[in-house]
Amino acid sequence: MKRTYSKEFKIKACELVIKDNIAVAVVAEKFGIHHVMLHRWVSEYRELGEDAFVGKGHQNPADAELRRLRKENERLKMENEILKKAAAYFAKDPENG
């Protein structure tokens, strides 16, 4: 059975490694987790800080913003194409403009 760990649990383990300078192997053994998993958590925590460990099915704020911007960019490209076609149509047939 796969265990899940809370954000608070992960942060506590990471802070023991980062702030208290306790070896990953020691913290991993104390918490009963694999040292490779703890290394991964520490890397994520160093990179994202409090935005790390958002949970399954959630996005960190940077990823959510990137997704929103990509969607907006796609919409603007479509609008731009429509305007180009309209401009070409009216330039070709000045009686309609």
mmCIF file of N, CA, C and O in Angstrom:
data_model
loop_
_atom_site.group_PDB
_atom_site.id
_atom_site.type_symbol
_atom_site.label_atom_id
_atom_site.label_comp_id
_atom_site.label_asym_id
_atom_site.label_seq_id
_atom_site.Cartn_x
_atom_site.Cartn_y
_atom_site.Cartn_z
ATOM 1 N N MET A 1 0.830 -1.182 0.000
ATOM 2 C CA MET A 1 0.000 0.000 0.000
ATOM 3 C C MET A 1 0.880 1.254 0.000
ATOM 4 O O MET A 1 1.840 1.361 0.757
ATOM 5 N N LYS A 2 0.531 2.206 -0.870
ATOM 6 C CA LYS A 2 1.293 3.427 -0.991
ATOM 7 C C LYS A 2 0.862 4.416 0.093
ATOM 8 O O LYS A 2 -0.307 4.712 0.245
ATOM 9 N N ARG A 3 1.832 4.919 0.841
ATOM 10 C CA ARG A 3 1.533 5.885 1.896
ATOM 11 C C ARG A 3 1.533 7.292 1.336
ATOM 12 O O ARG A 3 2.275 7.601 0.416
ATOM 13 N N THR A 4 0.707 8.136 1.893
ATOM 14 C CA THR A 4 0.722 9.548 1.542
ATOM 15 C C THR A 4 1.148 10.341 2.769
ATOM 16 O O THR A 4 0.883 9.943 3.906
ATOM 17 N N TYR A 5 1.817 11.436 2.525
ATOM 18 C CA TYR A 5 2.349 12.257 3.603
ATOM 19 C C TYR A 5 1.803 13.668 3.475
ATOM 20 O O TYR A 5 1.700 14.206 2.372
ATOM 21 N N SER A 6 1.483 14.279 4.578
ATOM 22 C CA SER A 6 0.946 15.636 4.555
ATOM 23 C C SER A 6 2.046 16.627 4.188
ATOM 24 O O SER A 6 3.244 16.359 4.318
ATOM 25 N N LYS A 7 1.605 17.788 3.755
ATOM 26 C CA LYS A 7 2.538 18.867 3.429
ATOM 27 C C LYS A 7 3.363 19.223 4.666
ATOM 28 O O LYS A 7 4.571 19.429 4.576
ATOM 29 N N GLU A 8 2.725 19.284 5.822
ATOM 30 C CA GLU A 8 3.413 19.636 7.067
ATOM 31 C C GLU A 8 4.502 18.620 7.410
ATOM 32 O O GLU A 8 5.593 18.996 7.850
ATOM 33 N N PHE A 9 4.197 17.344 7.205
ATOM 34 C CA PHE A 9 5.170 16.276 7.453
ATOM 35 C C PHE A 9 6.397 16.460 6.560
ATOM 36 O O PHE A 9 7.535 16.399 7.019
ATOM 37 N N LYS A 10 6.156 16.704 5.284
ATOM 38 C CA LYS A 10 7.246 16.866 4.324
ATOM 39 C C LYS A 10 8.095 18.087 4.659
ATOM 40 O O LYS A 10 9.328 18.026 4.619
ATOM 41 N N ILE A 11 7.432 19.182 5.002
ATOM 42 C CA ILE A 11 8.169 20.409 5.339
ATOM 43 C C ILE A 11 9.024 20.189 6.580
ATOM 44 O O ILE A 11 10.187 20.602 6.616
ATOM 45 N N LYS A 12 8.481 19.536 7.587
ATOM 46 C CA LYS A 12 9.239 19.268 8.813
ATOM 47 C C LYS A 12 10.493 18.440 8.506
ATOM 48 O O LYS A 12 11.590 18.759 8.976
ATOM 49 N N ALA A 13 10.326 17.405 7.691
ATOM 50 C CA ALA A 13 11.477 16.560 7.328
ATOM 51 C C ALA A 13 12.509 17.371 6.560
ATOM 52 O O ALA A 13 13.717 17.271 6.823
ATOM 53 N N CYS A 14 12.054 18.199 5.637
ATOM 54 C CA CYS A 14 12.972 19.016 4.838
ATOM 55 C C CYS A 14 13.712 20.033 5.693
ATOM 56 O O CYS A 14 14.909 20.263 5.505
ATOM 57 N N GLU A 15 12.998 20.639 6.630
ATOM 58 C CA GLU A 15 13.633 21.644 7.483
ATOM 59 C C GLU A 15 14.689 21.037 8.405
ATOM 60 O O GLU A 15 15.683 21.687 8.718
ATOM 61 N N LEU A 16 14.470 19.807 8.821
ATOM 62 C CA LEU A 16 15.503 19.132 9.621
ATOM 63 C C LEU A 16 16.793 18.977 8.814
ATOM 64 O O LEU A 16 17.889 19.137 9.346
ATOM 65 N N VAL A 17 16.636 18.690 7.523
ATOM 66 C CA VAL A 17 17.804 18.529 6.649
ATOM 67 C C VAL A 17 18.429 19.885 6.350
ATOM 68 O O VAL A 17 19.646 20.070 6.480
ATOM 69 N N ILE A 18 17.603 20.851 5.949
ATOM 70 C CA ILE A 18 18.120 22.142 5.482
ATOM 71 C C ILE A 18 18.540 23.055 6.630
ATOM 72 O O ILE A 18 19.672 23.553 6.653
ATOM 73 N N LYS A 19 17.648 23.289 7.574
ATOM 74 C CA LYS A 19 17.914 24.266 8.638
ATOM 75 C C LYS A 19 18.735 23.706 9.788
ATOM 76 O O LYS A 19 19.563 24.400 10.364
ATOM 77 N N ASP A 20 18.484 22.443 10.123
ATOM 78 C CA ASP A 20 19.183 21.843 11.261
ATOM 79 C C ASP A 20 20.415 21.043 10.841
ATOM 80 O O ASP A 20 21.103 20.481 11.693
ATOM 81 N N ASN A 21 20.662 20.981 9.544
ATOM 82 C CA ASN A 21 21.834 20.286 8.990
ATOM 83 C C ASN A 21 21.962 18.837 9.457
ATOM 84 O O ASN A 21 23.055 18.356 9.756
ATOM 85 N N ILE A 22 20.837 18.153 9.524
ATOM 86 C CA ILE A 22 20.856 16.731 9.871
ATOM 87 C C ILE A 22 20.890 15.954 8.555
ATOM 88 O O ILE A 22 20.204 16.288 7.597
ATOM 89 N N ALA A 23 21.715 14.924 8.501
ATOM 90 C CA ALA A 23 21.896 14.150 7.274
ATOM 91 C C ALA A 23 20.571 13.552 6.802
ATOM 92 O O ALA A 23 19.735 13.137 7.609
ATOM 93 N N VAL A 24 20.415 13.510 5.479
ATOM 94 C CA VAL A 24 19.203 12.964 4.874
ATOM 95 C C VAL A 24 18.958 11.547 5.366
ATOM 96 O O VAL A 24 17.826 11.186 5.710
ATOM 97 N N ALA A 25 20.004 10.734 5.421
ATOM 98 C CA ALA A 25 19.851 9.337 5.843
ATOM 99 C C ALA A 25 19.304 9.243 7.264
ATOM 100 O O ALA A 25 18.449 8.394 7.556
ATOM 101 N N VAL A 26 19.767 10.132 8.145
ATOM 102 C CA VAL A 26 19.324 10.117 9.548
ATOM 103 C C VAL A 26 17.853 10.518 9.641
ATOM 104 O O VAL A 26 17.055 9.864 10.322
ATOM 105 N N VAL A 27 17.478 11.592 8.947
ATOM 106 C CA VAL A 27 16.084 12.060 8.974
ATOM 107 C C VAL A 27 15.161 11.017 8.349
ATOM 108 O O VAL A 27 14.092 10.716 8.890
ATOM 109 N N ALA A 28 15.594 10.444 7.240
ATOM 110 C CA ALA A 28 14.787 9.435 6.562
ATOM 111 C C ALA A 28 14.536 8.235 7.480
ATOM 112 O O ALA A 28 13.412 7.733 7.565
ATOM 113 N N GLU A 29 15.571 7.800 8.164
ATOM 114 C CA GLU A 29 15.412 6.654 9.068
ATOM 115 C C GLU A 29 14.500 7.016 10.243
ATOM 116 O O GLU A 29 13.618 6.240 10.619
ATOM 117 N N LYS A 30 14.669 8.206 10.784
ATOM 118 C CA LYS A 30 13.851 8.653 11.913
ATOM 119 C C LYS A 30 12.368 8.720 11.543
ATOM 120 O O LYS A 30 11.503 8.342 12.327
ATOM 121 N N PHE A 31 12.066 9.180 10.325
ATOM 122 C CA PHE A 31 10.688 9.329 9.888
ATOM 123 C C PHE A 31 10.149 8.079 9.200
ATOM 124 O O PHE A 31 8.975 8.018 8.845
ATOM 125 N N GLY A 32 11.011 7.098 8.964
ATOM 126 C CA GLY A 32 10.558 5.856 8.337
ATOM 127 C C GLY A 32 10.234 6.004 6.860
ATOM 128 O O GLY A 32 9.287 5.389 6.367
ATOM 129 N N ILE A 33 11.029 6.816 6.171
ATOM 130 C CA ILE A 33 10.832 7.010 4.732
ATOM 131 C C ILE A 33 12.130 6.691 3.996
ATOM 132 O O ILE A 33 13.203 6.649 4.596
ATOM 133 N N HIS A 34 12.033 6.478 2.710
ATOM 134 C CA HIS A 34 13.214 6.167 1.908
ATOM 135 C C HIS A 34 14.013 7.436 1.671
ATOM 136 O O HIS A 34 13.450 8.502 1.404
ATOM 137 N N HIS A 35 15.331 7.322 1.749
ATOM 138 C CA HIS A 35 16.192 8.500 1.615
ATOM 139 C C HIS A 35 16.083 9.161 0.239
ATOM 140 O O HIS A 35 16.205 10.384 0.117
ATOM 141 N N VAL A 36 15.802 8.384 -0.808
ATOM 142 C CA VAL A 36 15.655 8.953 -2.151
ATOM 143 C C VAL A 36 14.426 9.871 -2.201
ATOM 144 O O VAL A 36 14.458 10.958 -2.784
ATOM 145 N N MET A 37 13.351 9.446 -1.555
ATOM 146 C CA MET A 37 12.140 10.264 -1.504
ATOM 147 C C MET A 37 12.429 11.566 -0.768
ATOM 148 O O MET A 37 12.015 12.645 -1.213
ATOM 149 N N LEU A 38 13.154 11.485 0.332
ATOM 150 C CA LEU A 38 13.481 12.687 1.096
ATOM 151 C C LEU A 38 14.363 13.629 0.279
ATOM 152 O O LEU A 38 14.159 14.846 0.312
ATOM 153 N N HIS A 39 15.305 13.093 -0.475
ATOM 154 C CA HIS A 39 16.129 13.932 -1.359
ATOM 155 C C HIS A 39 15.239 14.688 -2.344
ATOM 156 O O HIS A 39 15.449 15.881 -2.593
ATOM 157 N N ARG A 40 14.248 14.009 -2.905
ATOM 158 C CA ARG A 40 13.324 14.625 -3.855
ATOM 159 C C ARG A 40 12.516 15.735 -3.176
ATOM 160 O O ARG A 40 12.343 16.824 -3.724
ATOM 161 N N TRP A 41 12.038 15.466 -1.967
ATOM 162 C CA TRP A 41 11.290 16.478 -1.219
ATOM 163 C C TRP A 41 12.156 17.705 -0.939
ATOM 164 O O TRP A 41 11.710 18.828 -1.094
ATOM 165 N N VAL A 42 13.375 17.465 -0.505
ATOM 166 C CA VAL A 42 14.288 18.569 -0.172
ATOM 167 C C VAL A 42 14.546 19.424 -1.411
ATOM 168 O O VAL A 42 14.523 20.657 -1.345
ATOM 169 N N SER A 43 14.758 18.782 -2.557
ATOM 170 C CA SER A 43 14.981 19.533 -3.802
ATOM 171 C C SER A 43 13.776 20.397 -4.135
ATOM 172 O O SER A 43 13.918 21.577 -4.486
ATOM 173 N N GLU A 44 12.586 19.814 -4.033
ATOM 174 C CA GLU A 44 11.362 20.559 -4.331
ATOM 175 C C GLU A 44 11.173 21.703 -3.346
ATOM 176 O O GLU A 44 10.813 22.819 -3.737
ATOM 177 N N TYR A 45 11.442 21.459 -2.082
ATOM 178 C CA TYR A 45 11.273 22.486 -1.057
ATOM 179 C C TYR A 45 12.275 23.619 -1.247
ATOM 180 O O TYR A 45 11.935 24.786 -1.079
ATOM 181 N N ARG A 46 13.500 23.288 -1.614
ATOM 182 C CA ARG A 46 14.500 24.336 -1.879
ATOM 183 C C ARG A 46 14.094 25.188 -3.073
ATOM 184 O O ARG A 46 14.310 26.396 -3.083
ATOM 185 N N GLU A 47 13.531 24.554 -4.083
ATOM 186 C CA GLU A 47 13.150 25.257 -5.305
ATOM 187 C C GLU A 47 11.888 26.098 -5.128
ATOM 188 O O GLU A 47 11.838 27.244 -5.571
ATOM 189 N N LEU A 48 10.874 25.541 -4.460
ATOM 190 C CA LEU A 48 9.567 26.198 -4.408
ATOM 191 C C LEU A 48 9.190 26.771 -3.046
ATOM 192 O O LEU A 48 8.198 27.497 -2.945
ATOM 193 N N GLY A 49 9.912 26.408 -2.017
ATOM 194 C CA GLY A 49 9.589 26.907 -0.677
ATOM 195 C C GLY A 49 8.199 26.481 -0.237
ATOM 196 O O GLY A 49 7.817 25.317 -0.399
ATOM 197 N N GLU A 50 7.428 27.432 0.269
ATOM 198 C CA GLU A 50 6.084 27.136 0.779
ATOM 199 C C GLU A 50 5.113 26.694 -0.318
ATOM 200 O O GLU A 50 4.054 26.159 -0.020
ATOM 201 N N ASP A 51 5.464 26.931 -1.590
ATOM 202 C CA ASP A 51 4.608 26.496 -2.698
ATOM 203 C C ASP A 51 4.828 25.028 -3.060
ATOM 204 O O ASP A 51 4.154 24.499 -3.936
ATOM 205 N N ALA A 52 5.769 24.380 -2.405
ATOM 206 C CA ALA A 52 6.040 22.963 -2.666
ATOM 207 C C ALA A 52 4.921 22.108 -2.085
ATOM 208 O O ALA A 52 4.167 22.547 -1.213
ATOM 209 N N PHE A 53 4.824 20.904 -2.581
ATOM 210 C CA PHE A 53 3.906 19.887 -2.047
ATOM 211 C C PHE A 53 2.440 20.342 -2.103
ATOM 212 O O PHE A 53 1.735 20.344 -1.112
ATOM 213 N N VAL A 54 1.987 20.700 -3.295
ATOM 214 C CA VAL A 54 0.614 21.193 -3.444
ATOM 215 C C VAL A 54 -0.415 20.083 -3.363
ATOM 216 O O VAL A 54 -1.588 20.344 -3.155
ATOM 217 N N GLY A 55 -0.013 18.861 -3.543
ATOM 218 C CA GLY A 55 -0.947 17.754 -3.430
ATOM 219 C C GLY A 55 -1.350 17.206 -4.781
ATOM 220 O O GLY A 55 -1.192 17.850 -5.811
ATOM 221 N N LYS A 56 -1.886 16.020 -4.758
ATOM 222 C CA LYS A 56 -2.278 15.342 -5.983
ATOM 223 C C LYS A 56 -3.438 16.072 -6.650
ATOM 224 O O LYS A 56 -4.436 16.395 -6.015
ATOM 225 N N GLY A 57 -3.296 16.326 -7.938
ATOM 226 C CA GLY A 57 -4.353 16.977 -8.690
ATOM 227 C C GLY A 57 -4.352 18.491 -8.589
ATOM 228 O O GLY A 57 -5.219 19.146 -9.143
ATOM 229 N N HIS A 58 -3.399 19.060 -7.887
ATOM 230 C CA HIS A 58 -3.318 20.512 -7.747
ATOM 231 C C HIS A 58 -2.069 21.012 -8.461
ATOM 232 O O HIS A 58 -1.145 20.260 -8.716
ATOM 233 N N GLN A 59 -2.057 22.281 -8.758
ATOM 234 C CA GLN A 59 -0.894 22.884 -9.398
ATOM 235 C C GLN A 59 -0.313 23.932 -8.470
ATOM 236 O O GLN A 59 -1.039 24.604 -7.747
ATOM 237 N N ASN A 60 1.018 24.065 -8.547
ATOM 238 C CA ASN A 60 1.596 25.167 -7.794
ATOM 239 C C ASN A 60 1.253 26.459 -8.521
ATOM 240 O O ASN A 60 0.893 26.444 -9.694
ATOM 241 N N PRO A 61 1.311 27.586 -7.846
ATOM 242 C CA PRO A 61 0.877 28.849 -8.452
ATOM 243 C C PRO A 61 1.565 29.186 -9.779
ATOM 244 O O PRO A 61 0.927 29.698 -10.697
ATOM 245 N N ALA A 62 2.845 28.886 -9.903
ATOM 246 C CA ALA A 62 3.559 29.195 -11.153
ATOM 247 C C ALA A 62 3.013 28.370 -12.314
ATOM 248 O O ALA A 62 2.821 28.886 -13.422
ATOM 249 N N ASP A 63 2.743 27.092 -12.083
ATOM 250 C CA ASP A 63 2.185 26.238 -13.143
ATOM 251 C C ASP A 63 0.772 26.671 -13.510
ATOM 252 O O ASP A 63 0.399 26.651 -14.684
ATOM 253 N N ALA A 64 -0.005 27.061 -12.519
ATOM 254 C CA ALA A 64 -1.369 27.516 -12.789
ATOM 255 C C ALA A 64 -1.351 28.797 -13.618
ATOM 256 O O ALA A 64 -2.130 28.948 -14.567
ATOM 257 N N GLU A 65 -0.446 29.713 -13.280
ATOM 258 C CA GLU A 65 -0.321 30.964 -14.037
ATOM 259 C C GLU A 65 0.131 30.685 -15.466
ATOM 260 O O GLU A 65 -0.391 31.271 -16.418
ATOM 261 N N LEU A 66 1.079 29.781 -15.635
ATOM 262 C CA LEU A 66 1.556 29.420 -16.968
ATOM 263 C C LEU A 66 0.416 28.841 -17.804
ATOM 264 O O LEU A 66 0.237 29.203 -18.968
ATOM 265 N N ARG A 67 -0.375 27.977 -17.218
ATOM 266 C CA ARG A 67 -1.509 27.376 -17.922
ATOM 267 C C ARG A 67 -2.518 28.446 -18.332
ATOM 268 O O ARG A 67 -3.029 28.464 -19.450
ATOM 269 N N ARG A 68 -2.807 29.375 -17.414
ATOM 270 C CA ARG A 68 -3.741 30.462 -17.704
ATOM 271 C C ARG A 68 -3.224 31.336 -18.846
ATOM 272 O O ARG A 68 -3.963 31.686 -19.765
ATOM 273 N N LEU A 69 -1.930 31.663 -18.815
ATOM 274 C CA LEU A 69 -1.348 32.503 -19.853
ATOM 275 C C LEU A 69 -1.330 31.807 -21.212
ATOM 276 O O LEU A 69 -1.561 32.452 -22.247
ATOM 277 N N ARG A 70 -1.064 30.522 -21.227
ATOM 278 C CA ARG A 70 -1.089 29.776 -22.494
ATOM 279 C C ARG A 70 -2.490 29.766 -23.096
ATOM 280 O O ARG A 70 -2.665 29.914 -24.304
ATOM 281 N N LYS A 71 -3.485 29.586 -22.231
ATOM 282 C CA LYS A 71 -4.871 29.582 -22.699
ATOM 283 C C LYS A 71 -5.253 30.956 -23.259
ATOM 284 O O LYS A 71 -5.866 31.066 -24.322
ATOM 285 N N GLU A 72 -4.866 32.010 -22.546
ATOM 286 C CA GLU A 72 -5.135 33.373 -23.012
ATOM 287 C C GLU A 72 -4.405 33.656 -24.322
ATOM 288 O O GLU A 72 -4.961 34.270 -25.239
ATOM 289 N N ASN A 73 -3.171 33.207 -24.429
ATOM 290 C CA ASN A 73 -2.386 33.385 -25.652
ATOM 291 C C ASN A 73 -3.071 32.714 -26.842
ATOM 292 O O ASN A 73 -3.153 33.291 -27.931
ATOM 293 N N GLU A 74 -3.587 31.531 -26.648
ATOM 294 C CA GLU A 74 -4.282 30.806 -27.713
ATOM 295 C C GLU A 74 -5.545 31.566 -28.154
ATOM 296 O O GLU A 74 -5.828 31.691 -29.343
ATOM 297 N N ARG A 75 -6.283 32.097 -27.181
ATOM 298 C CA ARG A 75 -7.478 32.876 -27.491
ATOM 299 C C ARG A 75 -7.115 34.130 -28.287
ATOM 300 O O ARG A 75 -7.765 34.465 -29.281
ATOM 301 N N LEU A 76 -6.049 34.815 -27.874
ATOM 302 C CA LEU A 76 -5.633 36.033 -28.573
ATOM 303 C C LEU A 76 -5.151 35.737 -29.990
ATOM 304 O O LEU A 76 -5.410 36.527 -30.909
ATOM 305 N N LYS A 77 -4.486 34.617 -30.184
ATOM 306 C CA LYS A 77 -4.052 34.221 -31.538
ATOM 307 C C LYS A 77 -5.271 34.014 -32.444
ATOM 308 O O LYS A 77 -5.279 34.424 -33.597
ATOM 309 N N MET A 78 -6.301 33.351 -31.883
ATOM 310 C CA MET A 78 -7.508 33.101 -32.654
ATOM 311 C C MET A 78 -8.197 34.422 -33.014
ATOM 312 O O MET A 78 -8.619 34.632 -34.156
ATOM 313 N N GLU A 79 -8.297 35.326 -32.060
ATOM 314 C CA GLU A 79 -8.903 36.629 -32.320
ATOM 315 C C GLU A 79 -8.117 37.393 -33.380
ATOM 316 O O GLU A 79 -8.692 38.045 -34.252
ATOM 317 N N ASN A 80 -6.805 37.319 -33.310
ATOM 318 C CA ASN A 80 -5.936 37.986 -34.279
ATOM 319 C C ASN A 80 -6.177 37.448 -35.690
ATOM 320 O O ASN A 80 -6.258 38.221 -36.658
ATOM 321 N N GLU A 81 -6.316 36.134 -35.815
ATOM 322 C CA GLU A 81 -6.580 35.532 -37.129
ATOM 323 C C GLU A 81 -7.922 36.001 -37.682
ATOM 324 O O GLU A 81 -8.052 36.290 -38.865
ATOM 325 N N ILE A 82 -8.926 36.087 -36.833
ATOM 326 C CA ILE A 82 -10.245 36.553 -37.259
ATOM 327 C C ILE A 82 -10.151 37.997 -37.760
ATOM 328 O O ILE A 82 -10.696 38.340 -38.814
ATOM 329 N N LEU A 83 -9.438 38.839 -37.022
ATOM 330 C CA LEU A 83 -9.282 40.236 -37.427
ATOM 331 C C LEU A 83 -8.515 40.368 -38.739
ATOM 332 O O LEU A 83 -8.839 41.220 -39.573
ATOM 333 N N LYS A 84 -7.488 39.531 -38.931
ATOM 334 C CA LYS A 84 -6.735 39.551 -40.196
ATOM 335 C C LYS A 84 -7.640 39.203 -41.371
ATOM 336 O O LYS A 84 -7.603 39.857 -42.414
ATOM 337 N N LYS A 85 -8.468 38.175 -41.186
ATOM 338 C CA LYS A 85 -9.381 37.757 -42.257
ATOM 339 C C LYS A 85 -10.419 38.843 -42.541
ATOM 340 O O LYS A 85 -10.745 39.111 -43.693
ATOM 341 N N ALA A 86 -10.933 39.479 -41.498
ATOM 342 C CA ALA A 86 -11.910 40.553 -41.677
ATOM 343 C C ALA A 86 -11.269 41.735 -42.398
ATOM 344 O O ALA A 86 -11.868 42.323 -43.310
ATOM 345 N N ALA A 87 -10.046 42.084 -42.011
ATOM 346 C CA ALA A 87 -9.347 43.201 -42.657
ATOM 347 C C ALA A 87 -9.101 42.893 -44.126
ATOM 348 O O ALA A 87 -9.279 43.760 -44.995
ATOM 349 N N ALA A 88 -8.707 41.675 -44.435
ATOM 350 C CA ALA A 88 -8.468 41.283 -45.826
ATOM 351 C C ALA A 88 -9.765 41.325 -46.617
ATOM 352 O O ALA A 88 -9.791 41.777 -47.771
ATOM 353 N N TYR A 89 -10.858 40.895 -46.011
ATOM 354 C CA TYR A 89 -12.158 40.888 -46.689
ATOM 355 C C TYR A 89 -12.584 42.318 -47.015
ATOM 356 O O TYR A 89 -12.986 42.625 -48.123
ATOM 357 N N PHE A 90 -12.494 43.210 -46.039
ATOM 358 C CA PHE A 90 -12.932 44.585 -46.266
ATOM 359 C C PHE A 90 -11.981 45.356 -47.179
ATOM 360 O O PHE A 90 -12.401 46.266 -47.884
ATOM 361 N N ALA A 91 -10.710 45.012 -47.180
ATOM 362 C CA ALA A 91 -9.743 45.661 -48.083
ATOM 363 C C ALA A 91 -10.016 45.259 -49.521
ATOM 364 O O ALA A 91 -9.823 46.041 -50.454
ATOM 365 N N LYS A 92 -10.476 44.046 -49.714
ATOM 366 C CA LYS A 92 -10.761 43.513 -51.052
ATOM 367 C C LYS A 92 -12.063 44.091 -51.613
ATOM 368 O O LYS A 92 -12.183 44.334 -52.814
ATOM 369 N N ASP A 93 -13.066 44.348 -50.783
ATOM 370 C CA ASP A 93 -14.377 44.801 -51.217
ATOM 371 C C ASP A 93 -14.735 46.102 -50.500
ATOM 372 O O ASP A 93 -15.434 46.100 -49.493
ATOM 373 N N PRO A 94 -14.239 47.254 -51.006
ATOM 374 C CA PRO A 94 -14.418 48.521 -50.294
ATOM 375 C C PRO A 94 -15.886 48.948 -50.163
ATOM 376 O O PRO A 94 -16.218 49.751 -49.306
ATOM 377 N N GLU A 95 -16.789 48.415 -50.958
ATOM 378 C CA GLU A 95 -18.214 48.788 -50.865
ATOM 379 C C GLU A 95 -18.826 48.318 -49.539
ATOM 380 O O GLU A 95 -19.795 48.888 -49.055
ATOM 381 N N ASN A 96 -18.277 47.205 -48.955
ATOM 382 C CA ASN A 96 -18.817 46.685 -47.693
ATOM 383 C C ASN A 96 -18.311 47.483 -46.484
ATOM 384 O O ASN A 96 -18.833 47.347 -45.404
ATOM 385 N N GLY A 97 -17.241 48.226 -46.653
ATOM 386 C CA GLY A 97 -16.636 48.912 -45.524
ATOM 387 C C GLY A 97 -17.194 50.248 -45.351
ATOM 388 O O GLY A 97 -17.335 50.958 -44.497
#
